[in-house]
Coordinates of C-alpha atoms in Angstrom, one line a residue:
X7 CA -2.9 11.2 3.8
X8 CA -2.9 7.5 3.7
X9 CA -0.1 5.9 4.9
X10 CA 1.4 2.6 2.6
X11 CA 3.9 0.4 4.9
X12 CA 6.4 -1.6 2.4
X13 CA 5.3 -4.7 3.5
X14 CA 1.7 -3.9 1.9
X15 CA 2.9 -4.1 -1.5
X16 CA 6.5 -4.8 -2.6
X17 CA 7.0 -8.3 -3.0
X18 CA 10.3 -10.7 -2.2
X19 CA 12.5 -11.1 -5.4
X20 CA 11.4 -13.6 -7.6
X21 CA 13.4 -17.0 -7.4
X22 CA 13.9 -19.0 -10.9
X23 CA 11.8 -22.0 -11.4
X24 CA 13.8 -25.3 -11.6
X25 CA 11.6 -25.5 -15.1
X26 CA 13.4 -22.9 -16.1
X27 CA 16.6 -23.5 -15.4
X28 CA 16.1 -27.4 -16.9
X29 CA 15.5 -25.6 -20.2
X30 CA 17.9 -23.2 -20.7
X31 CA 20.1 -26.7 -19.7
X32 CA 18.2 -28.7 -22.4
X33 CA 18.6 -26.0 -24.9
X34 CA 22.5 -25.9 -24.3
X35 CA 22.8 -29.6 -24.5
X36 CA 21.1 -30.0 -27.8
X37 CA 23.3 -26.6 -29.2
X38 CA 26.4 -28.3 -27.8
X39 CA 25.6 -32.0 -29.2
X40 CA 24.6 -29.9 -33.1
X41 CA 27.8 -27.7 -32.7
X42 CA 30.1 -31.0 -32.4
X43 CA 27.9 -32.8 -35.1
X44 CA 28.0 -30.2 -37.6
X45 CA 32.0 -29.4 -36.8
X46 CA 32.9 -33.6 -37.2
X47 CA 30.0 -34.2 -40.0
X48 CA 29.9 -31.1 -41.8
X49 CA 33.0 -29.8 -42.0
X50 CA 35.1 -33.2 -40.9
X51 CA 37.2 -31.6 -38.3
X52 CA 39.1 -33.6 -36.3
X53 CA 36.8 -33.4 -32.9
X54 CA 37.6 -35.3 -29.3
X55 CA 33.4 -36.5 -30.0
X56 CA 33.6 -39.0 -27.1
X57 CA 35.1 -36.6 -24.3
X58 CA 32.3 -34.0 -25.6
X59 CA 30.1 -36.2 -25.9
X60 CA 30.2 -37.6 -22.6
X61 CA 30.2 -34.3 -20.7
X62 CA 27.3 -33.3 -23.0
X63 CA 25.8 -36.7 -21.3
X64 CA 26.8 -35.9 -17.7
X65 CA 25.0 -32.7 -18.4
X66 CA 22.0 -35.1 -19.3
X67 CA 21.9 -37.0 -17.0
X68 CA 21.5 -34.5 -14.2
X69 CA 18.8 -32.9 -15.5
X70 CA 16.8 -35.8 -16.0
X71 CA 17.7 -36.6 -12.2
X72 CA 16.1 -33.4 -11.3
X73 CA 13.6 -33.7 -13.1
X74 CA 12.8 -36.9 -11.6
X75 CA 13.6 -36.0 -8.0
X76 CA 11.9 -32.6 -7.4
X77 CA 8.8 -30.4 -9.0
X78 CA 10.0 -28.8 -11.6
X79 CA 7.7 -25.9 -10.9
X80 CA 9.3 -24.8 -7.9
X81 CA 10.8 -21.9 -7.6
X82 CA 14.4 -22.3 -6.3
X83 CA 16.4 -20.6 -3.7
X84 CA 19.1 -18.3 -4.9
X85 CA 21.9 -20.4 -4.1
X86 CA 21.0 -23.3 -5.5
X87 CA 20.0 -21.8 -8.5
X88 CA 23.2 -19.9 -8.8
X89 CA 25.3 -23.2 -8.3
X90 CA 22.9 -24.3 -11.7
X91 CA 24.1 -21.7 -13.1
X92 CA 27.8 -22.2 -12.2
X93 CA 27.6 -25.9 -13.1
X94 CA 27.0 -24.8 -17.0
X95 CA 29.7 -22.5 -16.7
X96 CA 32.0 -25.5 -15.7
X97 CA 30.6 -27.9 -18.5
X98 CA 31.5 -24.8 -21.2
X99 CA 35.0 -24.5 -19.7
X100 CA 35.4 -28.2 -20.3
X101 CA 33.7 -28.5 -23.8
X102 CA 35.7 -25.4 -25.1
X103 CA 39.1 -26.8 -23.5
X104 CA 38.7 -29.7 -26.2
X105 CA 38.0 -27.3 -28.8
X106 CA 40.0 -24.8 -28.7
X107 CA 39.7 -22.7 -25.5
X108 CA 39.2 -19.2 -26.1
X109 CA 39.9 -19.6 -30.2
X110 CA 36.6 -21.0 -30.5
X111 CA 33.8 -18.3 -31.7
X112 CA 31.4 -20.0 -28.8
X113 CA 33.2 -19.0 -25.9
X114 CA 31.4 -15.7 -25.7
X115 CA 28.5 -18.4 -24.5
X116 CA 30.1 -17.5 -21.0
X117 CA 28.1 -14.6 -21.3
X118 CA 24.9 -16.5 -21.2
X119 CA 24.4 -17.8 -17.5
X120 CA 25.8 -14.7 -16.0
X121 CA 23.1 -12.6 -17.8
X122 CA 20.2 -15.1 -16.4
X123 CA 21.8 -14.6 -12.9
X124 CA 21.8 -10.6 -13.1
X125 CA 18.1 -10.5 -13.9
X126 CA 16.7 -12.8 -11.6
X127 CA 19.7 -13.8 -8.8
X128 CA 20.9 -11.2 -5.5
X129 CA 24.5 -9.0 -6.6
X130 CA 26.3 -11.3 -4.6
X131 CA 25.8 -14.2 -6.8
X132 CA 25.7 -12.9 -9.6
X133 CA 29.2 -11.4 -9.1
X134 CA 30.5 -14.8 -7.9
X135 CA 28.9 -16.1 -11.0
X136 CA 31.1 -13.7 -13.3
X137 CA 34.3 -13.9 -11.1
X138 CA 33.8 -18.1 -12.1
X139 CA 33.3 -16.8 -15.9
X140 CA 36.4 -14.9 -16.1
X141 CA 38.3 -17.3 -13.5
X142 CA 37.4 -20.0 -16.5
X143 CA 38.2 -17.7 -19.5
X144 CA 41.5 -16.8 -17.9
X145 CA 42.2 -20.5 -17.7
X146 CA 41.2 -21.3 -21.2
X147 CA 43.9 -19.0 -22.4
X148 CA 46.9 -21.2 -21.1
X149 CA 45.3 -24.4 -20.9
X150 CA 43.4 -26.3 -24.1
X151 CA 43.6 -28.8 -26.5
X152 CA 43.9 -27.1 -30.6
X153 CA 41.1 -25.9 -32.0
X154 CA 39.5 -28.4 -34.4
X155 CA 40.6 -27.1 -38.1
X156 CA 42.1 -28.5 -41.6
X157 CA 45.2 -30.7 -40.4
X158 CA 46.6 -28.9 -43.7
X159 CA 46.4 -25.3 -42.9
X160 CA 46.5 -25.3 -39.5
X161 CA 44.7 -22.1 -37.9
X162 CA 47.4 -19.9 -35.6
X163 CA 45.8 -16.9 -33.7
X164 CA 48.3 -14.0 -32.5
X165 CA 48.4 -14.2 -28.9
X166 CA 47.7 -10.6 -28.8
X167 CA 44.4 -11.8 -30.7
X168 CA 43.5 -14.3 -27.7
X169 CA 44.2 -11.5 -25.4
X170 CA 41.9 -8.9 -27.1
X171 CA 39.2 -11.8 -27.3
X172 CA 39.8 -12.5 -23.1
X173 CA 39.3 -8.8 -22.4
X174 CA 35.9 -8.8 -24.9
X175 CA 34.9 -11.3 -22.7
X176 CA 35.6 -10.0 -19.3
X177 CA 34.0 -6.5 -20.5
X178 CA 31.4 -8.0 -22.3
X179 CA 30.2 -10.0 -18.4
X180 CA 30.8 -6.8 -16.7
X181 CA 29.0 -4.3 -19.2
X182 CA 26.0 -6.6 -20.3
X183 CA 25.0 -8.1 -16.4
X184 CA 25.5 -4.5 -15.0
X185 CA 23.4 -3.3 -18.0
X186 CA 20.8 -6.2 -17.3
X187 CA 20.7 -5.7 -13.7
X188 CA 19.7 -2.1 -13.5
X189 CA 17.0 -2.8 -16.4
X190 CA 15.2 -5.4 -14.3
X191 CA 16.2 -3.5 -11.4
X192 CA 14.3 -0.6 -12.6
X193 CA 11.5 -2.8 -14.0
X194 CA 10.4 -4.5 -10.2
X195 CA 11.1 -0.9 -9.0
X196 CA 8.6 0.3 -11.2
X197 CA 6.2 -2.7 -10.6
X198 CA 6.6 -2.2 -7.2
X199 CA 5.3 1.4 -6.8
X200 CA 2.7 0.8 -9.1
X201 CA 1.5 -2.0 -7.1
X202 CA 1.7 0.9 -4.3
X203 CA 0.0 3.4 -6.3
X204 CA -3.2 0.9 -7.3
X205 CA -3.5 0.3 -3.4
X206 CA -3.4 3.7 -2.3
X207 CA -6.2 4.1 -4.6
X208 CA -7.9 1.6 -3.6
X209 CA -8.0 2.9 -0.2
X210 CA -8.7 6.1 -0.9
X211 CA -12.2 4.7 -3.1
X212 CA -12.8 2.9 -0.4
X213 CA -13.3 5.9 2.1
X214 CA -15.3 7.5 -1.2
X215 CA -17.3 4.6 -1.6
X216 CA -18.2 5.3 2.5
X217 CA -19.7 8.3 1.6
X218 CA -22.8 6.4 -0.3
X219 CA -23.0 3.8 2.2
X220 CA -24.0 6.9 4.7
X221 CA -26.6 8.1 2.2
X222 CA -27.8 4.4 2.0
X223 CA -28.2 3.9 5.7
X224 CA -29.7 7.3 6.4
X225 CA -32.6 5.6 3.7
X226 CA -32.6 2.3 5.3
X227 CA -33.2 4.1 8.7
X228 CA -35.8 6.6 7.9
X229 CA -38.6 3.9 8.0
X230 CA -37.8 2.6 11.6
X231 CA -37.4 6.1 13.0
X232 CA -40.6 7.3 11.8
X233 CA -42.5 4.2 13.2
X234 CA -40.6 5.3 17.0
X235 CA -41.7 8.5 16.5
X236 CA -45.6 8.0 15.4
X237 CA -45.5 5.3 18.5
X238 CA -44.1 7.5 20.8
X239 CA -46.4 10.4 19.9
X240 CA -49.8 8.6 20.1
X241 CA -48.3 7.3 23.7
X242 CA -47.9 10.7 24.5
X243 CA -51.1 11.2 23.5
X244 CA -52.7 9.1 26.1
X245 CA -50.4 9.6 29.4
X246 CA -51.2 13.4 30.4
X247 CA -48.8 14.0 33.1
X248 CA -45.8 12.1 35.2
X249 CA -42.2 10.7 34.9
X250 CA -43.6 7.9 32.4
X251 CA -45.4 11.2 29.9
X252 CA -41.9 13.3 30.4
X253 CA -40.0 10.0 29.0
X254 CA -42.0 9.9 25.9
X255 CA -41.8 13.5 25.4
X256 CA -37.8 12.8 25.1
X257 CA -38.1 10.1 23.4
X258 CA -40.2 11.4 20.8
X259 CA -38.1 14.9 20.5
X260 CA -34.7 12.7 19.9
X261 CA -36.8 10.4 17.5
X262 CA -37.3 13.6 15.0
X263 CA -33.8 14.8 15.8
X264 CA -32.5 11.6 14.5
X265 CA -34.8 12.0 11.4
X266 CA -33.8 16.0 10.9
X267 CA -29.8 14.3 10.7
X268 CA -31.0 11.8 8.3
X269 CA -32.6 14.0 6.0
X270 CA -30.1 16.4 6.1
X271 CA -27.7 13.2 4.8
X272 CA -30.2 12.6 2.2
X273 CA -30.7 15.4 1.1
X274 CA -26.7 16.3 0.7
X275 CA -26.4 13.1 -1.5
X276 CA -29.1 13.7 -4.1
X277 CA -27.8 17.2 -4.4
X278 CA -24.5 15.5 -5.2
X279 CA -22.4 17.6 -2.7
X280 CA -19.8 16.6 -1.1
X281 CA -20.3 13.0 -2.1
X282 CA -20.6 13.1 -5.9
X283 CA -19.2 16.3 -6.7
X284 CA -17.4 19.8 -5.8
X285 CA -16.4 22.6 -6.3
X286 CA -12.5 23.5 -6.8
X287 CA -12.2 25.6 -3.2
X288 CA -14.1 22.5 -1.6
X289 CA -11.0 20.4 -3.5
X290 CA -8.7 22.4 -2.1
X291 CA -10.0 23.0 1.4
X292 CA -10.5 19.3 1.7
X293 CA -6.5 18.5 0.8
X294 CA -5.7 21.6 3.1
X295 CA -7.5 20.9 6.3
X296 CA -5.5 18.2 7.7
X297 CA -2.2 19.8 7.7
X298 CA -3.2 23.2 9.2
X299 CA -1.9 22.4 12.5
X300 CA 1.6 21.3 12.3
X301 CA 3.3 24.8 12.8
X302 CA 3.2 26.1 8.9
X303 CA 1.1 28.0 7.7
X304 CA -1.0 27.7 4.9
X305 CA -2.1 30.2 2.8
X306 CA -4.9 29.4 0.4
X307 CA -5.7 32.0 -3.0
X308 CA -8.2 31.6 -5.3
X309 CA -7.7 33.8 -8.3
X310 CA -11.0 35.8 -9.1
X311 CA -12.1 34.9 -12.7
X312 CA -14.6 36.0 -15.2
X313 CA -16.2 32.0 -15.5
X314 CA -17.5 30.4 -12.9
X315 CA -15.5 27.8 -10.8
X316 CA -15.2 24.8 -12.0
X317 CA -17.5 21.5 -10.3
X318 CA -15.6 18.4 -10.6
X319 CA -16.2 14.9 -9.8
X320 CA -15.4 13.9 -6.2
X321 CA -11.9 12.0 -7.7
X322 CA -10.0 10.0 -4.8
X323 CA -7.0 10.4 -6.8
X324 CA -7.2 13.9 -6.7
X325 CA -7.7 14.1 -3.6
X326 CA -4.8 11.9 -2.5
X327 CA -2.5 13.4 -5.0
X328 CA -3.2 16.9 -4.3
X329 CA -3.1 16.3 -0.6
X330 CA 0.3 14.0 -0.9
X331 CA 2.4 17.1 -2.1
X332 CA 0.8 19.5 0.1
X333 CA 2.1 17.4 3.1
X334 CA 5.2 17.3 1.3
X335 CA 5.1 20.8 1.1
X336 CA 4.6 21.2 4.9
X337 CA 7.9 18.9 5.6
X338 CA 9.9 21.1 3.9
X339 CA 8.5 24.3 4.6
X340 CA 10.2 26.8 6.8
X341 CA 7.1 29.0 7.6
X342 CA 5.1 28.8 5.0
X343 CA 3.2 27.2 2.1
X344 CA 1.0 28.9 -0.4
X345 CA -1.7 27.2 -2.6
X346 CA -2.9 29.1 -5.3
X347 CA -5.7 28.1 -8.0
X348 CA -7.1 29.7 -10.9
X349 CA -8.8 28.9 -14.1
X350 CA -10.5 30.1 -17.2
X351 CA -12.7 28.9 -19.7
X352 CA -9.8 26.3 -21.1
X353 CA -7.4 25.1 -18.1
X354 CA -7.9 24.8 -14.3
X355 CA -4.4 25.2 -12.5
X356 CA -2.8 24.7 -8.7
X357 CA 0.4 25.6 -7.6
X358 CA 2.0 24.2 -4.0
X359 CA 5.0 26.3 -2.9
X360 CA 6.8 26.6 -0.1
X361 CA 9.7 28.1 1.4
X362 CA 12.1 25.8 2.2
X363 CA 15.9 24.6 0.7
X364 CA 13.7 23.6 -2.5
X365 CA 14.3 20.4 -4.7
X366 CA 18.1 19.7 -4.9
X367 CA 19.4 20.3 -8.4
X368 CA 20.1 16.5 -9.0
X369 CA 16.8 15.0 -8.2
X370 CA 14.7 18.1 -10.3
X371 CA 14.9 16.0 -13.4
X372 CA 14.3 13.1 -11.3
X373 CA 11.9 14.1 -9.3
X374 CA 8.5 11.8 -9.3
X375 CA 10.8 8.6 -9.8
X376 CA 10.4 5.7 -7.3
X377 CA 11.8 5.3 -4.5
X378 CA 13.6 8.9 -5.0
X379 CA 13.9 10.2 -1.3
X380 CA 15.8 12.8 0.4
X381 CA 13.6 13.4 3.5
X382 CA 14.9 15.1 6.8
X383 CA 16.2 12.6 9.0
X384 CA 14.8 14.9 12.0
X385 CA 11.6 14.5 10.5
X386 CA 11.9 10.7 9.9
X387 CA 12.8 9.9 13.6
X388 CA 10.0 12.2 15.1
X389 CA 7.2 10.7 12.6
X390 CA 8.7 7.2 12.9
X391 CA 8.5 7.0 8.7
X392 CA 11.7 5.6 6.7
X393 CA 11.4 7.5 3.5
X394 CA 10.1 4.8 0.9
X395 CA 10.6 7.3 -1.8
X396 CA 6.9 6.7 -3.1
X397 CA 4.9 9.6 -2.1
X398 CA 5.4 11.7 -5.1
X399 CA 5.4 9.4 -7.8
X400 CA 2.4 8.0 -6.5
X401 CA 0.8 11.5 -6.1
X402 CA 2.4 12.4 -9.7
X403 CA 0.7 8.7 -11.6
X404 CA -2.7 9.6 -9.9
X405 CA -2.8 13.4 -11.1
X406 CA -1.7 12.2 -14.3
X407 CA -4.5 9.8 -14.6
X408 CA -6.8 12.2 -14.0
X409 CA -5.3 14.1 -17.2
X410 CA -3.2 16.6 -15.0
X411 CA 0.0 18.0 -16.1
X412 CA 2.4 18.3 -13.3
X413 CA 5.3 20.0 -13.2
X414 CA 7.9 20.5 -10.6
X415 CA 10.3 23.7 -10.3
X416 CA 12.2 25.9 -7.7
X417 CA 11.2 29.3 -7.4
X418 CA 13.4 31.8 -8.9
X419 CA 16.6 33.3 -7.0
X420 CA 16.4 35.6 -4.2
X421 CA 13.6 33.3 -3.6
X422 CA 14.1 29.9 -2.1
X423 CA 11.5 26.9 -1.8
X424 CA 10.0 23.9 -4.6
X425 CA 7.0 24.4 -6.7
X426 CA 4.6 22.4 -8.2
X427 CA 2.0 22.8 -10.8
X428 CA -1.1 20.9 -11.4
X429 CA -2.9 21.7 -14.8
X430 CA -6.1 20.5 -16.3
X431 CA -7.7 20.9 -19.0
X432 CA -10.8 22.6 -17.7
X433 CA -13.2 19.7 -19.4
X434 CA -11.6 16.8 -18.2
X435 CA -11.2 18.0 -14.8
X436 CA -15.2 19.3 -15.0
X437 CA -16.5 16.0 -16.6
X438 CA -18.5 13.5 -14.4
X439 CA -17.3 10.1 -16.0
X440 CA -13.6 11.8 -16.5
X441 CA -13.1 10.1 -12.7
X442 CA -14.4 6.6 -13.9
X443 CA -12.7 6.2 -16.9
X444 CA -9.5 7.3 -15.5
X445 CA -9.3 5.2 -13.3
X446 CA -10.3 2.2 -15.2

């Protein structure tokens, strides 16, 4: 089957825009600079406004300085980003040592950059990112000024209460940027294998779309070789013997041996077979022949039914996906794989088995997941492949948009080896357009 090198699809990790980071700063100034005047305003605590105020401004002014100084549509390098990121960390630490270290509710706000970092920065970061958090929170548990409150009833917090609120915190960064991680994590997995999937495809229509292009030529060609030929035959016609009469004897007799070719390609395309359509055997044949010589054996059984064998659309994605866990088959396979098809008037079904160690019993749930790999590493070295991990899930999304059900089990004990199971319902799989509209 067709081959997809990493390089053709999955993409470098996507680096924040400076934009980006310039409004989540913008957004914090203008919380921070409401928080202070609601606190000193509203509720006429006693705030340090001017030390705030001016770190609130620091904050300012660098932003506006980046703004100025670079594109803020450029996407930034990790590092720098990260030391963005770091830098609002710091400004937090000092605006909450004013007010109260870790008493006041908006220390939790440490949270926020290390969250931005796990979906969009490398691990490494990100950690050093959380280590600052909690480095900072740690700090703000010895070292603050009293939180701003009524000079009357002064506010005292247990210190057992401060230490319950530190751990939140440190679990809270731990939980929520592992949690974030592995969501987005997943999600460029997923977008990654897709992008696989929709290339494959593409390749695989591509050879498809080869097939009419044949058709087409043999067409375009008829014309000119029919002209040779009635050219050659009336200058047969007039030279009666010699080298020069032998020639366009030849010439002549390869002229129609080029047009017998052509109309045989003609005449396979407006019958619709094997370009258009075919029949289930011819599907299965087709996925089977190019892995007949690697030292399994493969043995083929068509079940003998009452209806007639299905005709379905010539589908690349059929083809790729049916031929994708075949060869996975063979990898595995000790001595032998079996394919076995059968259908009535409601379902067409194939099963791939072989005999090999089977699927292990912590990837069968798995199994069809990206970048989900466990193959031989003898067979690795020898075929020169890593192992992306993508060959079943992509086989798996193509049969399933063709409106397959696949299913993947190990066969039952004494027996050893995986199984899989393709299932259509017999009107999808036998409807012309069902090809097109899939794959749109």
């Amino acid at each position: 089957m067709t081959d997809v090198a990493a390089s053709d699809f999955r993409q470098p990790r996507r680096h924040v825009r400076l934009d980006t980071i310039l409004r989540l700063r913008w957004l914090a100034a203008l919380g921070q600079l409401a928080a202070i005047f609601i606190v000193a305003q509203g509720l006429e605590f006693d705030v340090p406004v001017i030390p705030c105020i001016a770190i609130i401004a620091l904050s300012a002014l660098l932003n506006l300085a980046l703004q100025i100084a670079f594109n803020p549509m450029q996407r930034l390098e990790p590092i720098y980003a990260a030391a963005l990121l770091a830098l609002n960390i710091v400004e937090l630490a000092g605006l909450l040592f004013l007010t109260g270290g870790l008493q006041n509710p908006f220390s939790y706000l440490f949270l926020a950059p290390v969250l931005i970092s796990a979906t969009a920065l490398p691990v490494r970061l990100t950690i050093a990112l959380g280590c600052l958090a909690v480095a900072c929170a740690s700090a703000l548990v010895f070292f603050h000024l009293p939180l701003p409150w009524d000079a009357d009833d002064p506010l005292v917090l247990p210190p057992i209460y401060l230490f319950g609120v530190w751990l939140s915190i440190l679990l809270a960064i731990g939980v929520t940027s592992l949690y974030a991680f592995q969501v987005t994590e997943d999600t460029r997995k997923l977008s990654d294998a897709l992008a696989a999937t929709e290339l494959v495809l593409a390749r695989e229509q591509h050879l498809t779309q080869l097939d009419g292009l044949a058709a087409a030529a043999a067409h375009e060609l008829g014309t000119p070789l029919s002209t040779i030929f009635l050219i050659s035959r009336e200058l047969e016609g007039t030279v009666k013997d010699g080298q020069l009469a032998a020639d366009l004897k030849t010439l002549r007799e390869q002229a129609q041996r080029c047009r017998d070719i052509l109309s045989k390609i003609t005449q396979l395309s407006s019958t619709g077979a094997p370009f258009d359509r075919m029949k289930l055997s011819t599907l299965i044949e087709e996925a089977v022949a190019p892995h007949r010589d690697f030292g399994v054996a493969i043995k083929v059984r068509l079940a003998v039914a009452v209806t007639t064998e299905p005709v379905g659309a010539r589908n690349p994605a059929i083809l790729y996906g049916v031929g994708n866990i075949l060869e996975n088959a063979v990898d595995f396979a000790n001595q032998t794989v079996e394919v076995n098809a059968w259908w009535n008037a409601e379902t067409v079904e194939i099963v791939i088995s072989d005999d090999g160690p089977g699927i292990a019993p912590d990837m069968l749930n798995r199994i069809g997941e990206p970048y989900l790999s466990r193959r031989r590493s003898a067979d690795e070295a020898q075929n020169g492949r890593t192992g992306l991990g993508l060959g079943v899930f992509i086989a798996r999304t193509l049969l399933e948009r063709t409106g397959a059900k696949v299913t993947f089990t190990n066969r039952v004990f004494p027996d050893h080896g995986a199984v899989v199971q393709i299932v259509w319902p017999r009107d999808v799989f036998e409807t012309s357009d069902a090809a097109d509209e899939m794959m749109g």
